[in-house]
DNA sequence: GCTATCCTGTGATATTTGTCACGAAGGTCG
DNA sequence: CGACCTTCGTGACAAATATCACAGGATAGC
């Protein structure tokens, strides 16, 4: 945890110490599922390193990409659980090898009243995620697949900080709840427009 | 405010007094717009009476129904604003004549640390709205228009607590970001299936 | 009663997206 | 090398939804 203090410049000294004492550092492998849909939440999770992806899932096994969590981000759903240990309705999966700080919920509720900076952290987290969800709704509600695909690519380029995304059309189709063929065709169009280049095992983003 | 105490059985005595002192009671007419997209938020709003509808809007004037606020509900976006006075990205409109409690943000941040019950109130509010948004995403992402329409009708019957909705197809189409004709056709189907009855100025929900 | 307006119903058609079928390219492993 | 797997591209088709055009009914205001 000491190595990660730079991620939380706004959190006060005492709080940082408590995070170190009460929290457990957990390393996870790329691809590992952290929270399964329908599982109880008993811990707050904060990303220290790596990258986490959050999905919404439904009964029939369809999934839908919500947003990424970067180092310094907390998982909104697990930050405030109101003691009721509600069921989680999303799936969190590590995109890259990642490191998490796991803190039992009983501590974080105390921090909420004890540390003004923690309150700001939680409030900021929730608000950002809420607005990110709103943005997602905008896209599904108002836009066509081609625009949504471009947005998806931009988002992923930014999150992974690379112009080359090693990802299959099948995977994209799943996360946008579309079908491989549709993505394939749209991708061809993007390529013809010079917006991306199709590599043999991924996509290079040229200008989006 | 005294008349509305029963709405907040969980809020502690001192807090209720402060709400009464610091808050301003505001009556609004049905149809009135409370928060316009892009407007600054400087006050927390809590619904005391009536019914408020929240919409997401985009640049081209399309709107999309998000959820209702009932008496006792706080407006999530305005509850925690993190002092940054961010722009609001939604529109709130009174469905019926309504009464609101308006509290300047500087007070509510203090309450957050001072009153444990306020903290729970805010946390609960945010979480519920967050999950409501998730549910909305499920519907747009995974379901067809007919299912979404049924869900819309159920939601409105529940919110308005009546089986007769005085609402036009045009209005529904807007809120689902569809078109009047589509709603008209689907409504006919619902009627043929005996799920609704089409009245001359509204819809009676029979079994949904 | 006349006109303007709003809401509705409906056919025809276009667009978007999903589904099915199939073949090609590349990779892995025995 | 050959069997197998995954991925991709693509044509043909189906389904869902949007759009256009138009007509009828209700209602408010004059």
XYZ file of C-alpha atoms (C1' of nucleotides) in Angstrom:
476
model
C 0.000 0.000 0.000
C 2.836 2.431 0.779
C 3.878 2.271 -2.851
C 0.482 3.486 -3.940
C 0.089 6.594 -1.817
C 0.610 8.820 -4.818
C -2.745 7.592 -6.105
C -4.545 9.304 -3.254
C -2.983 12.720 -2.871
C -6.208 14.124 -1.468
C -6.727 11.602 1.302
C -5.558 12.778 4.687
C -2.611 11.273 6.534
C -4.579 9.407 9.200
C -6.838 7.867 6.627
C -3.954 6.666 4.521
C -2.503 4.996 7.605
C -5.801 3.318 8.349
C -6.138 2.135 4.801
C -2.747 0.544 5.203
C -3.657 -1.081 8.510
C -7.160 -2.260 7.778
C -6.851 -3.019 4.094
C -5.569 -6.154 2.474
C -3.618 -5.955 -0.753
C -4.781 -8.468 -3.299
C -3.124 -9.331 -6.594
C -5.272 -10.732 -9.372
C -4.427 -12.160 -12.764
C -5.688 -10.780 -16.045
C -9.008 -12.324 -16.908
C -9.955 -13.127 -13.340
C -13.497 -12.358 -12.269
C -13.653 -10.278 -9.088
C -17.323 -9.847 -8.429
C -19.816 -12.185 -9.905
C -23.327 -11.081 -10.626
C -25.496 -11.961 -7.671
C -22.707 -12.224 -5.136
C -22.708 -10.495 -1.780
C -20.468 -7.532 -1.230
C -18.664 -7.397 2.090
C -15.637 -5.402 1.108
C -14.824 -2.125 -0.460
C -12.456 -2.489 -3.368
C -10.040 0.103 -4.620
C -7.852 -0.408 -7.638
C -4.168 0.149 -6.949
C -2.712 -1.090 -10.193
C -3.875 -2.611 -13.470
C -7.248 -2.246 -15.054
C -10.704 -3.547 -14.198
C -13.700 -3.812 -16.468
C -17.279 -3.696 -15.264
C -20.120 -5.460 -17.012
C -23.799 -5.643 -16.595
C -25.167 -9.134 -17.106
C -28.649 -10.444 -17.570
C -30.272 -13.796 -16.999
C -29.679 -15.129 -20.492
C -25.954 -14.645 -20.207
C -25.779 -11.480 -22.258
C -23.318 -8.966 -21.024
C -22.907 -5.285 -21.507
C -19.812 -3.201 -20.921
C -20.284 -0.408 -18.397
C -16.930 1.201 -17.650
C -13.310 0.762 -16.624
C -11.735 1.250 -13.219
C -8.218 2.654 -13.148
C -5.635 2.825 -10.361
C -7.002 5.147 -7.707
C -10.610 4.369 -8.563
C -12.948 2.720 -6.132
C -15.709 0.369 -7.116
C -18.796 2.495 -6.631
C -21.088 -0.386 -5.826
C -18.808 -1.669 -3.132
C -18.027 1.733 -1.642
C -21.376 2.302 -0.113
C -23.333 -0.696 0.790
C -25.468 0.705 3.550
C -24.827 -2.304 5.785
C -27.503 -4.175 3.907
C -25.041 -6.320 1.991
C -27.112 -6.057 -1.120
C -26.564 -8.345 -4.029
C -24.221 -7.136 -6.666
C -25.733 -6.745 -10.071
C -22.581 -6.434 -12.084
C -19.509 -8.428 -12.943
C -16.020 -7.070 -12.471
C -13.166 -8.611 -14.390
C -9.464 -7.812 -14.455
C -8.338 -6.782 -17.937
C -4.677 -6.781 -17.001
C -2.849 -8.202 -14.010
C -4.031 -5.926 -11.243
C -3.611 -5.062 -7.601
C -6.526 -4.219 -5.335
C -6.943 -2.831 -1.867
C -9.708 -4.681 -0.070
C -11.244 -3.114 3.021
C -14.066 -4.659 5.051
C -17.187 -2.547 4.932
C -17.349 -1.982 8.676
C -14.271 0.227 8.484
C -15.325 2.302 5.531
C -18.556 3.347 7.120
C -16.602 4.772 10.019
C -14.227 6.538 7.677
C -17.201 8.169 6.060
C -17.941 10.185 9.168
C -14.424 10.389 10.495
C -12.534 11.585 7.456
C -13.793 14.443 5.392
C -11.506 13.443 2.517
C -12.942 9.949 2.438
C -16.385 11.418 2.146
C -15.211 13.430 -0.839
C -13.601 10.389 -2.360
C -16.791 8.349 -2.118
C -19.004 11.155 -3.294
C -16.741 11.851 -6.240
C -16.577 8.196 -7.162
C -20.292 7.732 -7.090
C -20.961 10.836 -9.030
C -18.493 9.977 -11.745
C -19.868 6.478 -12.149
C -23.392 7.769 -12.189
C -22.539 10.165 -14.975
C -20.665 7.488 -16.821
C -23.776 5.338 -16.712
C -25.804 8.259 -17.999
C -23.397 8.627 -20.865
C -23.745 4.944 -21.594
C -27.514 5.317 -21.656
C -27.152 8.173 -24.109
C -25.239 5.951 -26.424
C -27.555 2.974 -26.354
C -30.659 5.105 -26.485
C -29.710 7.693 -29.048
C -26.997 6.285 -31.256
C -26.551 3.672 -33.934
C -24.109 0.832 -33.822
C -21.433 2.577 -35.870
C -21.253 5.521 -33.504
C -21.368 3.244 -30.509
C -18.509 1.205 -31.922
C -16.388 4.308 -32.419
C -17.121 5.371 -28.869
C -16.182 1.919 -27.647
C -12.862 2.073 -29.447
C -12.084 5.554 -28.171
C -12.897 4.543 -24.638
C -10.680 1.506 -24.829
C -7.802 3.323 -26.435
C -7.933 5.809 -23.603
C -8.268 3.212 -20.862
C -5.480 1.020 -22.181
C -3.444 3.987 -23.319
C -2.512 2.393 -26.607
C -3.592 2.679 -30.213
C -3.399 -1.041 -30.734
C -6.233 -2.966 -29.155
C -5.772 -6.705 -29.028
C -9.369 -7.645 -29.050
C -11.593 -9.777 -31.261
C -14.743 -8.712 -33.036
C -16.588 -11.404 -31.154
C -15.569 -9.822 -27.870
C -16.611 -6.351 -28.962
C -19.931 -7.695 -30.188
C -20.567 -9.238 -26.782
C -19.765 -6.089 -24.880
C -21.973 -3.954 -27.095
C -24.622 -6.659 -27.100
C -24.499 -6.901 -30.876
C -23.296 -9.691 -33.166
C -19.924 -10.499 -34.597
C -21.044 -10.057 -38.186
C -22.312 -6.553 -37.560
C -19.088 -5.528 -35.897
C -17.143 -7.109 -38.700
C -18.943 -5.073 -41.325
C -18.729 -1.830 -39.381
C -15.063 -2.430 -38.740
C -14.495 -2.856 -42.440
C -16.182 0.468 -43.001
C -14.026 2.157 -40.352
C -11.029 0.692 -42.038
C -12.134 1.950 -45.462
C -12.616 5.386 -43.954
C -9.054 5.260 -42.710
C -10.115 5.476 -39.079
C -8.614 2.160 -38.056
C -6.284 -0.423 -39.506
C -7.140 -4.073 -39.104
C -4.168 -6.052 -37.861
C -3.941 -9.776 -37.783
C -4.609 -9.975 -34.081
C -6.172 -6.672 -33.217
C -7.104 -3.198 -34.275
C -4.916 -0.157 -34.677
C -6.741 3.079 -34.112
C -5.589 5.745 -36.552
C -7.878 8.700 -36.059
C -11.085 8.628 -34.064
C -42.060 20.893 6.654
C -43.580 19.793 9.988
C -46.391 18.181 8.066
C -43.957 15.989 6.204
C -41.989 14.500 9.060
C -43.627 11.141 8.565
C -41.739 10.867 5.289
C -38.438 10.658 7.123
C -38.971 8.326 10.051
C -35.303 7.362 10.026
C -33.824 10.844 10.225
C -32.802 11.887 13.692
C -34.529 14.641 15.643
C -31.798 17.273 15.333
C -31.529 16.761 11.632
C -35.243 17.123 11.126
C -35.100 20.420 13.017
C -32.251 21.618 10.837
C -34.056 20.641 7.702
C -36.914 22.739 8.906
C -34.682 25.708 9.702
C -32.355 25.667 6.740
C -34.664 24.366 4.084
C -37.137 26.303 2.016
C -40.441 24.754 1.026
C -41.245 25.255 -2.614
C -44.524 24.494 -4.366
C -44.438 23.779 -8.089
C -47.165 23.286 -10.644
C -47.645 20.174 -12.732
C -45.609 20.406 -15.888
C -43.069 22.792 -14.467
C -39.418 22.100 -15.210
C -37.257 22.074 -12.085
C -33.772 21.418 -13.353
C -32.891 22.108 -16.905
C -30.165 20.194 -18.625
C -26.942 22.135 -18.312
C -27.970 24.200 -15.322
C -25.895 24.588 -12.177
C -26.953 22.836 -9.027
C -26.672 24.825 -5.824
C -29.372 23.185 -3.802
C -30.332 19.778 -2.636
C -33.906 18.942 -3.491
C -36.130 16.549 -1.644
C -39.640 15.728 -2.726
C -42.244 16.292 -0.019
C -45.380 15.824 -2.073
C -46.411 15.117 -5.638
C -44.389 13.367 -8.285
C -41.270 14.294 -10.240
C -40.038 12.771 -13.440
C -36.406 12.682 -14.483
C -35.269 12.696 -18.079
C -32.010 12.429 -19.855
C -31.735 14.795 -22.778
C -29.303 15.025 -25.639
C -28.222 17.807 -27.939
C -30.789 17.127 -30.628
C -33.649 17.540 -28.213
C -34.332 13.839 -27.772
C -35.295 12.860 -24.313
C -35.284 9.646 -22.406
C -37.199 8.790 -19.263
C -35.006 7.761 -16.339
C -37.134 7.436 -13.222
C -39.671 8.980 -10.874
C -39.102 10.683 -7.543
C -41.753 10.188 -4.879
C -42.382 11.985 -1.608
C -39.455 11.268 0.661
C -37.040 10.812 -2.234
C -34.070 13.060 -2.747
C -32.701 13.987 -6.117
C -29.515 11.952 -6.284
C -27.672 14.350 -8.517
C -28.346 17.268 -6.243
C -27.654 15.401 -3.009
C -23.945 15.155 -3.466
C -22.350 17.776 -5.525
C -18.865 17.697 -4.107
C -18.723 21.481 -3.920
C -17.794 21.555 -7.560
C -21.203 22.731 -8.720
C -21.092 20.474 -11.700
C -23.525 20.906 -14.516
C -26.647 18.905 -14.348
C -27.133 16.494 -17.186
C -30.769 15.726 -16.679
C -34.108 17.443 -16.692
C -36.530 17.186 -13.801
C -40.178 17.927 -14.394
C -43.153 17.885 -12.057
C -45.759 15.377 -13.197
C -48.300 16.525 -10.645
C -48.476 19.627 -8.501
C -45.648 19.036 -6.074
C -43.922 20.336 -2.983
C -40.166 20.354 -2.575
C -37.741 20.990 0.214
C -34.813 22.996 -1.054
C -31.629 23.099 0.996
C -28.470 24.973 0.009
C -25.580 22.618 -0.590
C -23.368 24.131 2.094
C -25.653 22.752 4.786
C -25.997 19.273 3.422
C -22.296 18.689 3.340
C -22.148 19.429 7.035
C -25.074 17.139 7.711
C -23.172 14.398 5.970
C -20.590 14.274 8.713
C -22.776 15.441 11.552
C -25.759 13.128 11.184
C -25.307 9.453 10.679
C -28.892 9.143 9.494
C -28.333 11.731 6.784
C -25.381 9.751 5.573
C -27.588 6.701 5.321
C -30.240 8.670 3.528
C -27.813 9.918 0.903
C -26.125 6.585 0.485
C -29.445 4.830 0.121
C -30.679 7.364 -2.385
C -27.626 7.122 -4.548
C -27.578 3.408 -4.503
C -31.225 3.095 -5.439
C -30.875 5.515 -8.313
C -27.749 3.811 -9.493
C -29.513 0.479 -9.596
C -32.492 2.021 -11.263
C -30.208 3.286 -13.998
C -28.718 -0.158 -14.319
C -32.174 -1.588 -14.727
C -32.886 0.994 -17.396
C -29.720 -0.021 -19.222
C -30.851 -3.624 -19.100
C -34.044 -2.700 -20.795
C -32.597 -0.609 -23.582
C -29.709 -2.964 -24.170
C -31.411 -6.309 -23.944
C -35.078 -5.870 -24.707
C -37.317 -5.093 -27.636
C -39.751 -2.260 -27.801
C -42.791 -4.326 -26.821
C -41.202 -5.445 -23.570
C -39.907 -1.968 -22.879
C -43.358 -0.535 -23.428
C -44.878 -2.975 -20.959
C -42.216 -2.078 -18.445
C -42.916 1.594 -19.014
C -46.604 1.104 -18.379
C -46.022 -0.954 -15.247
C -43.621 1.629 -13.898
C -46.085 4.433 -14.493
C -49.032 2.590 -13.061
C -47.016 2.033 -9.923
C -45.713 5.598 -9.698
C -49.079 7.194 -10.281
C -50.895 4.505 -8.357
C -53.668 4.210 -10.896
C -54.644 1.860 -13.678
C -55.675 4.673 -15.943
C -52.794 6.602 -17.449
C -53.714 9.847 -19.136
C -50.877 9.947 -21.549
C -50.537 10.106 -25.316
C -48.694 7.734 -27.576
C -46.596 10.630 -28.746
C -45.443 11.264 -25.203
C -44.596 7.628 -24.588
C -42.706 7.488 -27.858
C -40.616 10.464 -26.795
C -39.784 9.038 -23.417
C -38.775 5.699 -24.878
C -37.027 7.433 -27.746
C -39.137 5.611 -30.284
C -41.784 6.895 -32.680
C -45.480 7.443 -32.284
C -46.411 4.955 -34.970
C -44.459 2.158 -33.353
C -46.087 2.792 -29.999
C -49.460 2.947 -31.658
C -48.992 -0.451 -33.252
C -47.626 -2.056 -30.115
C -50.428 -0.575 -28.082
C -52.939 -2.111 -30.438
C -51.283 -5.448 -29.895
C -51.405 -5.032 -26.113
C -55.054 -4.201 -26.430
C -55.737 -7.262 -28.586
C -53.973 -9.373 -25.995
C -56.297 -7.952 -23.364
C -53.459 -6.386 -21.419
C -54.706 -2.830 -21.770
C -57.835 -1.050 -22.877
C -57.504 2.020 -25.056
C -59.616 4.864 -23.756
C -60.358 8.003 -25.623
C -57.890 10.033 -23.619
C -55.600 7.505 -22.084
C -54.827 3.901 -21.378
C -56.361 1.563 -18.851
C -54.016 -1.129 -17.691
C -55.838 -4.422 -17.246
C -53.188 -7.020 -16.525
C -49.471 -6.462 -16.937
C -71.059 25.394 -37.770
C -66.289 26.147 -39.352
C -61.524 25.918 -38.811
C -57.375 24.796 -36.665
C -55.155 21.615 -33.884
C -54.048 17.455 -31.721
C -54.182 12.640 -31.407
C -54.720 8.362 -33.619
C -54.558 4.274 -37.084
C -52.543 2.238 -40.930
C -50.356 0.997 -45.270
C -46.005 1.319 -47.843
C -41.321 1.515 -47.668
C -36.432 2.311 -45.970
C -32.959 1.497 -42.655
C -30.733 -0.886 -39.176
C -29.619 -4.826 -36.977
C -29.668 -9.818 -36.185
C -29.318 -14.558 -37.971
C -27.877 -18.310 -40.866
C -24.710 -20.567 -43.815
C -20.402 -21.280 -45.593
C -15.613 -20.922 -46.894
C -10.876 -19.079 -46.039
C -6.821 -17.994 -43.126
C -4.094 -18.831 -39.358
C -2.530 -21.389 -35.046
C -1.906 -25.409 -32.110
C -1.035 -29.934 -31.005
C -0.665 -34.665 -31.693
C 1.391 -33.250 -41.996
C -3.461 -33.529 -40.735
C -7.251 -32.728 -37.441
C -9.120 -29.208 -34.931
C -10.074 -24.662 -33.239
C -10.805 -19.856 -33.434
C -11.432 -15.896 -36.022
C -12.878 -13.417 -39.889
C -15.468 -11.961 -44.185
C -19.533 -12.097 -46.712
C -23.808 -13.034 -49.138
C -28.662 -13.937 -48.360
C -32.325 -13.345 -45.659
C -35.386 -12.137 -41.515
C -36.880 -9.147 -37.936
C -37.360 -4.841 -35.606
C -37.827 -0.246 -35.960
C -38.091 4.300 -38.248
C -40.043 7.220 -41.628
C -43.419 8.955 -44.857
C -47.951 9.834 -46.359
C -52.523 10.337 -45.554
C -57.093 10.126 -43.516
C -60.415 10.121 -39.715
C -62.063 11.605 -35.159
C -62.131 14.596 -31.286
C -61.970 19.090 -29.358
C -61.309 24.084 -28.546
C -62.103 28.698 -30.046
C -64.483 31.762 -32.749
